[in-house]
Short mmCIF file of N, CA and C in Angstrom, two decimals:
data_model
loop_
_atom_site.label_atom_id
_atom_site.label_comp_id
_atom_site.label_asym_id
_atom_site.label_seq_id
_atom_site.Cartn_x
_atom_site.Cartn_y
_atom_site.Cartn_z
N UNK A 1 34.18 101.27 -36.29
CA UNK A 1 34.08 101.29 -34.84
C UNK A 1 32.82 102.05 -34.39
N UNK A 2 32.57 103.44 -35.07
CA UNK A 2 31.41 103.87 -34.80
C UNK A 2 30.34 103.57 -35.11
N UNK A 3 29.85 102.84 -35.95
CA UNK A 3 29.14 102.08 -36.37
C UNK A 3 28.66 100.89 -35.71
N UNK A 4 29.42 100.31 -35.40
CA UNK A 4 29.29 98.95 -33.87
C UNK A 4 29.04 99.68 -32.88
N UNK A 5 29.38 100.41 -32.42
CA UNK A 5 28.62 101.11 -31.59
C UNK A 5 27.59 101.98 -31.59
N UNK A 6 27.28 102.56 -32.17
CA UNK A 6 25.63 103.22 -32.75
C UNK A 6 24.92 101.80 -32.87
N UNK A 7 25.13 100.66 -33.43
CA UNK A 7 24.07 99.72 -33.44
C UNK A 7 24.07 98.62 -31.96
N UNK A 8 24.90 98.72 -31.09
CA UNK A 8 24.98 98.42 -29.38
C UNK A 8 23.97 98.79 -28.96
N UNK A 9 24.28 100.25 -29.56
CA UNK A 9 23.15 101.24 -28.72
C UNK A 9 22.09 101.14 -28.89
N UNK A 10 21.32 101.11 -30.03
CA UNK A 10 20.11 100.41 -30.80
C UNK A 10 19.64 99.50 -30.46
N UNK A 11 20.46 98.48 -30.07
CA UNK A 11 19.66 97.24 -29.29
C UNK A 11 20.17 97.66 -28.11
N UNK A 12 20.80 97.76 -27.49
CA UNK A 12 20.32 98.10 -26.01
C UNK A 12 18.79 99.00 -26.02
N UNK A 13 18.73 100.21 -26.48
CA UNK A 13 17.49 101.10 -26.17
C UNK A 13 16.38 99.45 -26.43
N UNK A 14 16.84 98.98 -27.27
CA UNK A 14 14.99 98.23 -27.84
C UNK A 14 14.88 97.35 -27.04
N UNK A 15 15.98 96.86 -25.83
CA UNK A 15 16.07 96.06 -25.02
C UNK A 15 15.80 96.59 -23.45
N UNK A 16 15.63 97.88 -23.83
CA UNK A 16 14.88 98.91 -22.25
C UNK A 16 13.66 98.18 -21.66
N UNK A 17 13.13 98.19 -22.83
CA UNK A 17 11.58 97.98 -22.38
C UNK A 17 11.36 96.66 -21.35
N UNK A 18 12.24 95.48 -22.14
CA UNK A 18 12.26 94.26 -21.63
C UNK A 18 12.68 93.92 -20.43
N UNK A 19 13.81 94.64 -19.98
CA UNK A 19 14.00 95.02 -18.77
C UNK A 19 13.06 95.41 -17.48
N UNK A 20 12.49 96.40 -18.03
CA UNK A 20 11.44 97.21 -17.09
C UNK A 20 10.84 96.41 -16.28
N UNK A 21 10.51 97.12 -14.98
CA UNK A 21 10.18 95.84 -14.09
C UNK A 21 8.35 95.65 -14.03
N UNK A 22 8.34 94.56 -14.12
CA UNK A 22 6.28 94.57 -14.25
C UNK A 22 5.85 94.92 -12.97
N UNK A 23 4.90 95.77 -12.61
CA UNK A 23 3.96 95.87 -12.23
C UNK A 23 3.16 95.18 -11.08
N UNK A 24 3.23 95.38 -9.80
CA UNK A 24 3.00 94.05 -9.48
C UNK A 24 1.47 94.31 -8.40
N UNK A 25 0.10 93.80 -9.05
CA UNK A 25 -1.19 94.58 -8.59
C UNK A 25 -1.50 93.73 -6.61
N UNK A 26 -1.58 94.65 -6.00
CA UNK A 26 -1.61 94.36 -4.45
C UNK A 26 -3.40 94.37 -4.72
N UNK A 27 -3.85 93.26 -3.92
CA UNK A 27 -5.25 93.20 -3.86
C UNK A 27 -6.24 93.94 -3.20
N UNK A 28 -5.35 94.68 -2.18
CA UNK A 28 -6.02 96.01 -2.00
C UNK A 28 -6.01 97.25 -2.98
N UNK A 29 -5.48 96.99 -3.82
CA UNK A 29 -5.03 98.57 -4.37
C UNK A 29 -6.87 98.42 -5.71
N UNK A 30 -7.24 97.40 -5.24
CA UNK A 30 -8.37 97.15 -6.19
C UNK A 30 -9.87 97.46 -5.31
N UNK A 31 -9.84 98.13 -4.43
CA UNK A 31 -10.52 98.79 -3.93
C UNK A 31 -10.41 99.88 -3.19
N UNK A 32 -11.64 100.91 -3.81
CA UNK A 32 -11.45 102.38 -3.41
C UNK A 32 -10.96 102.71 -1.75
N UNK A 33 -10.38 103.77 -1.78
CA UNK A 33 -10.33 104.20 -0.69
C UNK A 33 -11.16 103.82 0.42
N UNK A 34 -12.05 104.70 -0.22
CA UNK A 34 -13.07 104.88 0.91
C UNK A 34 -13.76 103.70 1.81
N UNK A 35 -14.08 102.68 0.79
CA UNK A 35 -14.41 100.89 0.71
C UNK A 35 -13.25 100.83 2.05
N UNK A 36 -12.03 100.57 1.54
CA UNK A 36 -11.33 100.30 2.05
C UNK A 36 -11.04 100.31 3.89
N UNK A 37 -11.73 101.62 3.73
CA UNK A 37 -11.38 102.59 4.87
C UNK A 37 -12.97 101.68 5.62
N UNK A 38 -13.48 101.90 5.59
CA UNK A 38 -14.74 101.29 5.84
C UNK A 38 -14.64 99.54 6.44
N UNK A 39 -14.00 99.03 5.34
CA UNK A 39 -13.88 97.41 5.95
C UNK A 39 -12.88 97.77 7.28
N UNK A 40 -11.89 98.35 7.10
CA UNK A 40 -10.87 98.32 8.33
C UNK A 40 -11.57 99.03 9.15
N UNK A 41 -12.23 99.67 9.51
CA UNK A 41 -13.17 100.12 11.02
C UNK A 41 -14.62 99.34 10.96
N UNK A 42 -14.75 98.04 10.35
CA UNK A 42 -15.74 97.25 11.11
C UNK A 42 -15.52 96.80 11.91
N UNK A 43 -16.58 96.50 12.84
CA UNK A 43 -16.96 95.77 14.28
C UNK A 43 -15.72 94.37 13.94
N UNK A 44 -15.47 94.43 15.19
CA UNK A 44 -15.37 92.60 15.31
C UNK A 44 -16.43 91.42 15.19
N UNK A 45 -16.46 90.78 14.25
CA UNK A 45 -17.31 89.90 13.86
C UNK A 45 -17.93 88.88 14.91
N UNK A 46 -18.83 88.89 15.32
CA UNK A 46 -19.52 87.65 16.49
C UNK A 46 -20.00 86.54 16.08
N UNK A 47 -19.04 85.75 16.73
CA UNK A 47 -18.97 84.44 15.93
C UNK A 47 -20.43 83.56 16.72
N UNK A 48 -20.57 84.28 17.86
CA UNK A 48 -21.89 83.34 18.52
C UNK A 48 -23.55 83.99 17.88
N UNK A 49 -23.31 84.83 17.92
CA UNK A 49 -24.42 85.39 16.18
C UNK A 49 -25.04 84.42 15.30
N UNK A 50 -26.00 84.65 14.42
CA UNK A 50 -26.40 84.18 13.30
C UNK A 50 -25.67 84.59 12.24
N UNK A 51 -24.91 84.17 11.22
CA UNK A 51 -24.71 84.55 10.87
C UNK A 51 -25.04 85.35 9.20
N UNK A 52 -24.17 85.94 8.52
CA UNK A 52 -24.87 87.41 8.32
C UNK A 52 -24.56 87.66 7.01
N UNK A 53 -24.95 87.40 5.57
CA UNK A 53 -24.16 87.51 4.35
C UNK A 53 -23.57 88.93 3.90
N UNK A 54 -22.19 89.47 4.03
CA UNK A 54 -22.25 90.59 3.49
C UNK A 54 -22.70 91.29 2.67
N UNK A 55 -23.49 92.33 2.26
CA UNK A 55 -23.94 93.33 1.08
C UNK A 55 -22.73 94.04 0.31
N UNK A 56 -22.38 93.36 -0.67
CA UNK A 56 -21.57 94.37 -1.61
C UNK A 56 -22.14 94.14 -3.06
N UNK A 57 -23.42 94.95 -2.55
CA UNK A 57 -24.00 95.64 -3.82
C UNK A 57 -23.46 97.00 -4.09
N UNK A 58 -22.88 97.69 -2.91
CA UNK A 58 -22.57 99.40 -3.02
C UNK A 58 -20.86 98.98 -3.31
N UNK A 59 -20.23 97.72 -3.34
CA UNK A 59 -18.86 97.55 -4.12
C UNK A 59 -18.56 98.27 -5.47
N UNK A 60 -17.31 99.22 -5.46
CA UNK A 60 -17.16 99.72 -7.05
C UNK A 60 -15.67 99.68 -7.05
N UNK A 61 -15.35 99.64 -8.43
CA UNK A 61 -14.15 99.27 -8.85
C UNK A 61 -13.37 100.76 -8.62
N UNK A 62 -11.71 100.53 -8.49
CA UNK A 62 -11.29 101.72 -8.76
C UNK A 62 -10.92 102.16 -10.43
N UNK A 63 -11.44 103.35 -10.88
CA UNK A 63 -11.34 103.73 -12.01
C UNK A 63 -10.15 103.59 -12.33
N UNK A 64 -8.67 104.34 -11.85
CA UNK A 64 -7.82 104.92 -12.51
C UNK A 64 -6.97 103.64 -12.84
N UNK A 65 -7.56 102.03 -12.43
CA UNK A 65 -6.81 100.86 -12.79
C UNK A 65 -6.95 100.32 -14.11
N UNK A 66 -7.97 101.46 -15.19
CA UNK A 66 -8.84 100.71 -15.90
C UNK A 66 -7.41 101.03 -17.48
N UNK A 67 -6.67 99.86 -17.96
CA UNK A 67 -5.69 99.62 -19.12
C UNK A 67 -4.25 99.84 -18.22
N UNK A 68 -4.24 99.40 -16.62
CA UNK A 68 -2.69 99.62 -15.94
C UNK A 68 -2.76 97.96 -16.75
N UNK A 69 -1.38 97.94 -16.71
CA UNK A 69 -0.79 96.35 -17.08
C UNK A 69 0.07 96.17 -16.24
N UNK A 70 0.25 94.54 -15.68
CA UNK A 70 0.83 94.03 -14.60
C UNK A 70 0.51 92.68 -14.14
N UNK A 71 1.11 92.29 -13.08
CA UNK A 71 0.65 91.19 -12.62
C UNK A 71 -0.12 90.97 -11.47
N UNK A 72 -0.95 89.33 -11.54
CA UNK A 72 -2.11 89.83 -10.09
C UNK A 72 -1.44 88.43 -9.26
N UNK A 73 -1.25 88.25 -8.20
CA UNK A 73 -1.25 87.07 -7.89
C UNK A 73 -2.55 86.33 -7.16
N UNK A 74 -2.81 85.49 -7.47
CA UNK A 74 -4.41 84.54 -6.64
C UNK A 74 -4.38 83.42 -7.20
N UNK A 75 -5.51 82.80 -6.61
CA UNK A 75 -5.74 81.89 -7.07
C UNK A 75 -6.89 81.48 -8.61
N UNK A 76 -7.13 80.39 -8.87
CA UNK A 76 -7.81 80.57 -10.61
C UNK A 76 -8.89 79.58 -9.60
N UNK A 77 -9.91 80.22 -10.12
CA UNK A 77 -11.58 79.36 -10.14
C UNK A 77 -11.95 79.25 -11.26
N UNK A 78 -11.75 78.01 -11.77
CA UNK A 78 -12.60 77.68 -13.45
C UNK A 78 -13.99 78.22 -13.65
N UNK A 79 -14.12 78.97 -14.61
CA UNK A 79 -15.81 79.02 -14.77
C UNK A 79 -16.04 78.12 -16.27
N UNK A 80 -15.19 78.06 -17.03
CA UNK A 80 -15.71 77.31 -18.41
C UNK A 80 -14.08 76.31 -19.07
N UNK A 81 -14.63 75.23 -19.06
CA UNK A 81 -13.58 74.28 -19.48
C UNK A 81 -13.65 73.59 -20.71
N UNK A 82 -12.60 73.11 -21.25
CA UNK A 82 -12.51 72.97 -22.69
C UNK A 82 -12.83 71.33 -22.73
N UNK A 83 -13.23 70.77 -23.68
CA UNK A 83 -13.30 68.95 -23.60
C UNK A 83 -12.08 68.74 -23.17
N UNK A 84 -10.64 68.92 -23.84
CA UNK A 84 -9.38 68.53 -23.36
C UNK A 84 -9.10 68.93 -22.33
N UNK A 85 -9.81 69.19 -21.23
CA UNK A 85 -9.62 69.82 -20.15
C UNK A 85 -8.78 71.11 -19.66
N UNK A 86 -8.89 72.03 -20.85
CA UNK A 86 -8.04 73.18 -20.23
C UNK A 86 -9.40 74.23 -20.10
N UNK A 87 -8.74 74.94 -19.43
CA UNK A 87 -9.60 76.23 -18.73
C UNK A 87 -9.95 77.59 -19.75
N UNK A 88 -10.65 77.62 -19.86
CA UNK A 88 -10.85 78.73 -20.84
C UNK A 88 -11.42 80.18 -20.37
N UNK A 89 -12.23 79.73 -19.42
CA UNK A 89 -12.55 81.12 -18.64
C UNK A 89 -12.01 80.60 -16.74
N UNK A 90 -12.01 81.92 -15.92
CA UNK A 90 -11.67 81.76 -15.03
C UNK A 90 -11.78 83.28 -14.14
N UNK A 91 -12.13 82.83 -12.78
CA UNK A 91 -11.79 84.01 -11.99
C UNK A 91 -10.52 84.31 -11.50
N UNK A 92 -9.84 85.05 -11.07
CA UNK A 92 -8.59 84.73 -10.13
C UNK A 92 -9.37 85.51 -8.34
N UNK A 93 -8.66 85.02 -7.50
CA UNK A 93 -9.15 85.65 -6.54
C UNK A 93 -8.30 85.68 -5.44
N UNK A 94 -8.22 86.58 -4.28
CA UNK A 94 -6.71 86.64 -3.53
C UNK A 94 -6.93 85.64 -2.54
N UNK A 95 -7.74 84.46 -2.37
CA UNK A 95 -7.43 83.88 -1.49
C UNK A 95 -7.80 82.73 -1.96
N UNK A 96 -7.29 80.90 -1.42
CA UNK A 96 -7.96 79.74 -1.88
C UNK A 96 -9.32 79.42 -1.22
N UNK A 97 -10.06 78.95 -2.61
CA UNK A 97 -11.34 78.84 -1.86
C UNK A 97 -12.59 79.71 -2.61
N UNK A 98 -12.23 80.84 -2.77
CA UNK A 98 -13.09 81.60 -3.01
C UNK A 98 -14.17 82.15 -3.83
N UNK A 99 -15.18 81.98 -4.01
CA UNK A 99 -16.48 81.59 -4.77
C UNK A 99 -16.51 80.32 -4.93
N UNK A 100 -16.19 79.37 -4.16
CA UNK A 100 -16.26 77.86 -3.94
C UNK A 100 -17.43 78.36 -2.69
N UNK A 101 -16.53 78.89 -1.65
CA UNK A 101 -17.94 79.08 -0.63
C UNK A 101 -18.36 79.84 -0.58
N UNK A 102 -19.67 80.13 -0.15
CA UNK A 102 -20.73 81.39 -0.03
C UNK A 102 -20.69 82.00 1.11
N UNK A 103 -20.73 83.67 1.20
CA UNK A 103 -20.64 84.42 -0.27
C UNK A 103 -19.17 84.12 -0.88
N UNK A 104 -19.36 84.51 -1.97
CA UNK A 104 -18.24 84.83 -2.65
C UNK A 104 -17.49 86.23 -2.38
N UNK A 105 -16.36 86.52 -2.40
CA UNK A 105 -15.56 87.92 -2.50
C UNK A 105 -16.53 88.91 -3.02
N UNK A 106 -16.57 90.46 -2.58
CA UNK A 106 -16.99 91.51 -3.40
C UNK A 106 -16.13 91.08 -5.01
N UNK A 107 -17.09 92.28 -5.57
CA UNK A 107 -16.84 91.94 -7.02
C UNK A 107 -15.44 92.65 -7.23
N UNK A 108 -15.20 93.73 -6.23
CA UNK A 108 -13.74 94.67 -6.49
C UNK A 108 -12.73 93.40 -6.09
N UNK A 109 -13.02 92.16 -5.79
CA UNK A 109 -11.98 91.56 -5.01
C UNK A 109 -11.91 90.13 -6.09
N UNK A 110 -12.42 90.14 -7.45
CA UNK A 110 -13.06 89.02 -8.20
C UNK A 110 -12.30 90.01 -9.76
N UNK A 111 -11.40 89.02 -10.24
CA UNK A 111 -10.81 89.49 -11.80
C UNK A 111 -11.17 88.64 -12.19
N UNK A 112 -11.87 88.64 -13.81
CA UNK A 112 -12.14 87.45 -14.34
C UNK A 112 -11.28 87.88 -15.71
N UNK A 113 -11.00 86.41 -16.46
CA UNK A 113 -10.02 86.16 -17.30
C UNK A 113 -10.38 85.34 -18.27
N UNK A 114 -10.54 85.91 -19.84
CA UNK A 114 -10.61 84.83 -20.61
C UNK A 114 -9.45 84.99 -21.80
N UNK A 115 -8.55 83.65 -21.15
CA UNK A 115 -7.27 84.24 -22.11
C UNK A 115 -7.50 83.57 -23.74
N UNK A 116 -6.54 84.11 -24.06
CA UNK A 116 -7.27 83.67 -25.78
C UNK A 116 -7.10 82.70 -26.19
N UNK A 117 -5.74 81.69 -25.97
CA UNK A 117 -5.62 80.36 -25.75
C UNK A 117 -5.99 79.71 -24.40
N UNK A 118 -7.04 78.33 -24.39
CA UNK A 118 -7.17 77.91 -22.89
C UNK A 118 -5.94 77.33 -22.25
N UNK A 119 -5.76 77.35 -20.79
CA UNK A 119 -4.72 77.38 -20.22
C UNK A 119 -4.80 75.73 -19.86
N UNK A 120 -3.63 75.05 -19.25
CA UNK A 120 -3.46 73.60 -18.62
C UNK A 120 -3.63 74.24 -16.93
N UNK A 121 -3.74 74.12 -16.28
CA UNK A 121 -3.54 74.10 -14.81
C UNK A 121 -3.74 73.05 -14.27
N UNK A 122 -2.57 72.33 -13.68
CA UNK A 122 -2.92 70.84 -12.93
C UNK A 122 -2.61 70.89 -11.55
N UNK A 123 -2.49 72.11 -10.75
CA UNK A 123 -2.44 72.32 -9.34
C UNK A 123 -3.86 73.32 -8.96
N UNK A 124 -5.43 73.37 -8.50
CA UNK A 124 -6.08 74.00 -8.38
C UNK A 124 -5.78 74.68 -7.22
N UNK A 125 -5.38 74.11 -6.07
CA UNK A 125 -5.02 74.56 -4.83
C UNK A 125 -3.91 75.48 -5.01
N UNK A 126 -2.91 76.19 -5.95
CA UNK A 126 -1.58 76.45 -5.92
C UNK A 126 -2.00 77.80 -6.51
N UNK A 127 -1.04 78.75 -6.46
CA UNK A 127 -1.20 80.09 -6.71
C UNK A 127 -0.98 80.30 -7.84
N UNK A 128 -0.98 81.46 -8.70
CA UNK A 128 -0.72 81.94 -9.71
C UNK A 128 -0.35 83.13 -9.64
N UNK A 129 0.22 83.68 -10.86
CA UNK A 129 0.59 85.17 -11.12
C UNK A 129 -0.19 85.26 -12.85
N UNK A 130 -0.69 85.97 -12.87
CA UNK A 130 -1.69 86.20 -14.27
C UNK A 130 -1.23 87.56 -14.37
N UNK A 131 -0.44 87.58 -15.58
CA UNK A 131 -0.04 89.00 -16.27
C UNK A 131 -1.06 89.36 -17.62
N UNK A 132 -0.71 90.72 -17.50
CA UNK A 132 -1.93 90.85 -18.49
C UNK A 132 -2.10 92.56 -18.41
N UNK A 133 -3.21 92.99 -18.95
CA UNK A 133 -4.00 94.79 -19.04
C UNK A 133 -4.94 94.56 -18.16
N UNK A 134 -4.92 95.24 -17.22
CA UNK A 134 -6.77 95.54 -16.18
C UNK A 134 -7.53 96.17 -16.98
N UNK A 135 -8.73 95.49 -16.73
CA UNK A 135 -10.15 96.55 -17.15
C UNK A 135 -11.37 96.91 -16.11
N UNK A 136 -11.98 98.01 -16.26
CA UNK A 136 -12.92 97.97 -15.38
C UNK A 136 -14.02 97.78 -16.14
N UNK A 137 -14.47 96.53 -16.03
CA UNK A 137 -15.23 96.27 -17.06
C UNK A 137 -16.33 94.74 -15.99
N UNK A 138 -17.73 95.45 -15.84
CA UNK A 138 -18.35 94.63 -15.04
C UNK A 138 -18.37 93.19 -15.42
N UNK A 139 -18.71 92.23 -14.83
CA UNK A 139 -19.07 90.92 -15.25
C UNK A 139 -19.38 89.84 -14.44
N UNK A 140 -20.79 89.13 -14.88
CA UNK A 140 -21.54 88.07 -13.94
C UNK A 140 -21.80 87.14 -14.95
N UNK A 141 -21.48 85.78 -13.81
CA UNK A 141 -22.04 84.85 -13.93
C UNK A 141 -22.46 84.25 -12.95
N UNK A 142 -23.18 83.05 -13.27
CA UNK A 142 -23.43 82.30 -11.97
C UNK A 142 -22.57 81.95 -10.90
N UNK A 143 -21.34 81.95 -11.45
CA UNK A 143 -20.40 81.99 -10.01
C UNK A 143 -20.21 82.88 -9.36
N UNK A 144 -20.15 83.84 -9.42
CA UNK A 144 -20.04 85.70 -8.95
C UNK A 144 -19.68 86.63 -10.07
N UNK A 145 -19.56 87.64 -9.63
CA UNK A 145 -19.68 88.83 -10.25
C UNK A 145 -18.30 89.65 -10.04
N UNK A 146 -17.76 90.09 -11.21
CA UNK A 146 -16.32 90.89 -10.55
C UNK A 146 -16.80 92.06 -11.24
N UNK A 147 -15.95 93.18 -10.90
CA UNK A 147 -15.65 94.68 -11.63
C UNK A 147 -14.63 94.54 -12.52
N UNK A 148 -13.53 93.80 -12.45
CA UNK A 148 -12.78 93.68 -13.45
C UNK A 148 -12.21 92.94 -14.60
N UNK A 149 -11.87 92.87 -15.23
CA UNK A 149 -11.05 92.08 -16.47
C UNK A 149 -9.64 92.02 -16.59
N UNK A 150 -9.33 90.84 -16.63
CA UNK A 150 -7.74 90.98 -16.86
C UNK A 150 -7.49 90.42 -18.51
N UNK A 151 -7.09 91.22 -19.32
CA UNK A 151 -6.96 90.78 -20.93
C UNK A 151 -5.29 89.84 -20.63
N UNK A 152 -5.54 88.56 -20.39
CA UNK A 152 -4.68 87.85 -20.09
C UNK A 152 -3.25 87.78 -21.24
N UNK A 153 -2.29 87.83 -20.46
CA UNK A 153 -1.19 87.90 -21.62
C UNK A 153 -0.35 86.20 -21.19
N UNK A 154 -0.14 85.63 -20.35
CA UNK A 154 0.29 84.76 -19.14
C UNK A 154 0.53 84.38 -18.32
N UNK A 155 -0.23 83.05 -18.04
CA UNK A 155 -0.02 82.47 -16.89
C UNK A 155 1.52 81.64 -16.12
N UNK A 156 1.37 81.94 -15.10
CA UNK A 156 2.52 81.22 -14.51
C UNK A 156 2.17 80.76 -12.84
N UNK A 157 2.94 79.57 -12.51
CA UNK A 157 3.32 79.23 -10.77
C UNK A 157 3.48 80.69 -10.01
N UNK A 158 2.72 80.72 -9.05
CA UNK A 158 3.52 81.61 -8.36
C UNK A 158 4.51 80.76 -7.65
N UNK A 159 5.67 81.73 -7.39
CA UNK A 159 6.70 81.29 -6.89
C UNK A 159 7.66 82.05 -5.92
#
C-alpha cells in the first residue's frame, strides 16, 4: 500500500511541471518603459499633414525578457520558404499586415523565428500563438529588423 502510494506521488510531482500554466507574452511588455511612456504622450497624429516615417532607430529591447519562455500571440510574415512550401523563417508581429506595409513595426515590436522544423501555415491572415524561449538577440533583414528571437518550440491557431 505504501509503496503505491510513494510512486502516485512520484508521478504526480513529475506531472507538476506539465501542469504549470505558460506564460503568456503581452506585446507591450516588449518594450521599455520609458519607450512606452513616450508613445502614449504623443501628439495626435494629423492626418491632413504630409506624412511622416517614424524613427525607431533609438528602439531597444527590454533586457530582463532575454531566456523568459512563453507564448506570443501575432501574426507570421514569411521571410524564407521551403520548395514544399513550408515556412522556415518568419517574423511574428502583433498586428495583420505588418512589414507588408511601410514602415514596418519598431524592431521591439518584430520577433523573428526560425523553428527547426519548417512549419505548414495555410491561413496567412489568421493568428497564431508561437511558444518557445525569448532572446534579445538583434536581427535584420530586408524585411525589417527585430530585437528579438523566439527559439521556437510550437506553433499553433490562435484560438
Amino acid at each position: 500500500m505504501m509503496k503505491r502510494l510513494l510512486l502516485s506521488l512520484t508521478f504526480a510531482l513529475f506531472a507538476l511541471p506539465a501542469l504549470a500554466e505558460v506564460r503568456t507574452f503581452d506585446w507591450l511588455e516588449l518594450i521599455p518603459e520609458d519607450e512606452l511612456k513616450l508613445l502614449q504622450d504623443q501628439a495626435v497624429v494629423d492626418h491632413d499633414g504630409e506624412p511622416v516615417a517614424p524613427d525607431y532607430s533609438e528602439s531597444t529591447p527590454v533586457l530582463a525578457l532575454n531566456g523568459a519562455e512563453g507564448r506570443l500571440p501575432g501574426y507570421i510574415v514569411p521571410v524564407t520558404i521551403t520548395e514544399d512550401n513550408k515556412i522556415s523563417e518568419f517574423f511574428v508581429v502583433p498586428y495583420f499586415g505588418a512589414c507588408i506595409h511601410v514602415p514596418p513595426p519598431p524592431p521591439n515590436q518584430i520577433v523573428f523565428a526560425a523553428p527547426k522544423e519548417p512549419i505548414e501555415m495555410t491561413e496567412i491572415w489568421a493568428a497564431y500563438w508561437v511558444y518557445g524561449k525569448l532572446e534579445v538577440k538583434p536581427t535584420r533583414n530586408s524585411v525589417a529588423q527585430s530585437h528579438y528571437v523566439i527559439e521556437v518550440e510550437k506553433v499553433e491557431p490562435w484560438e
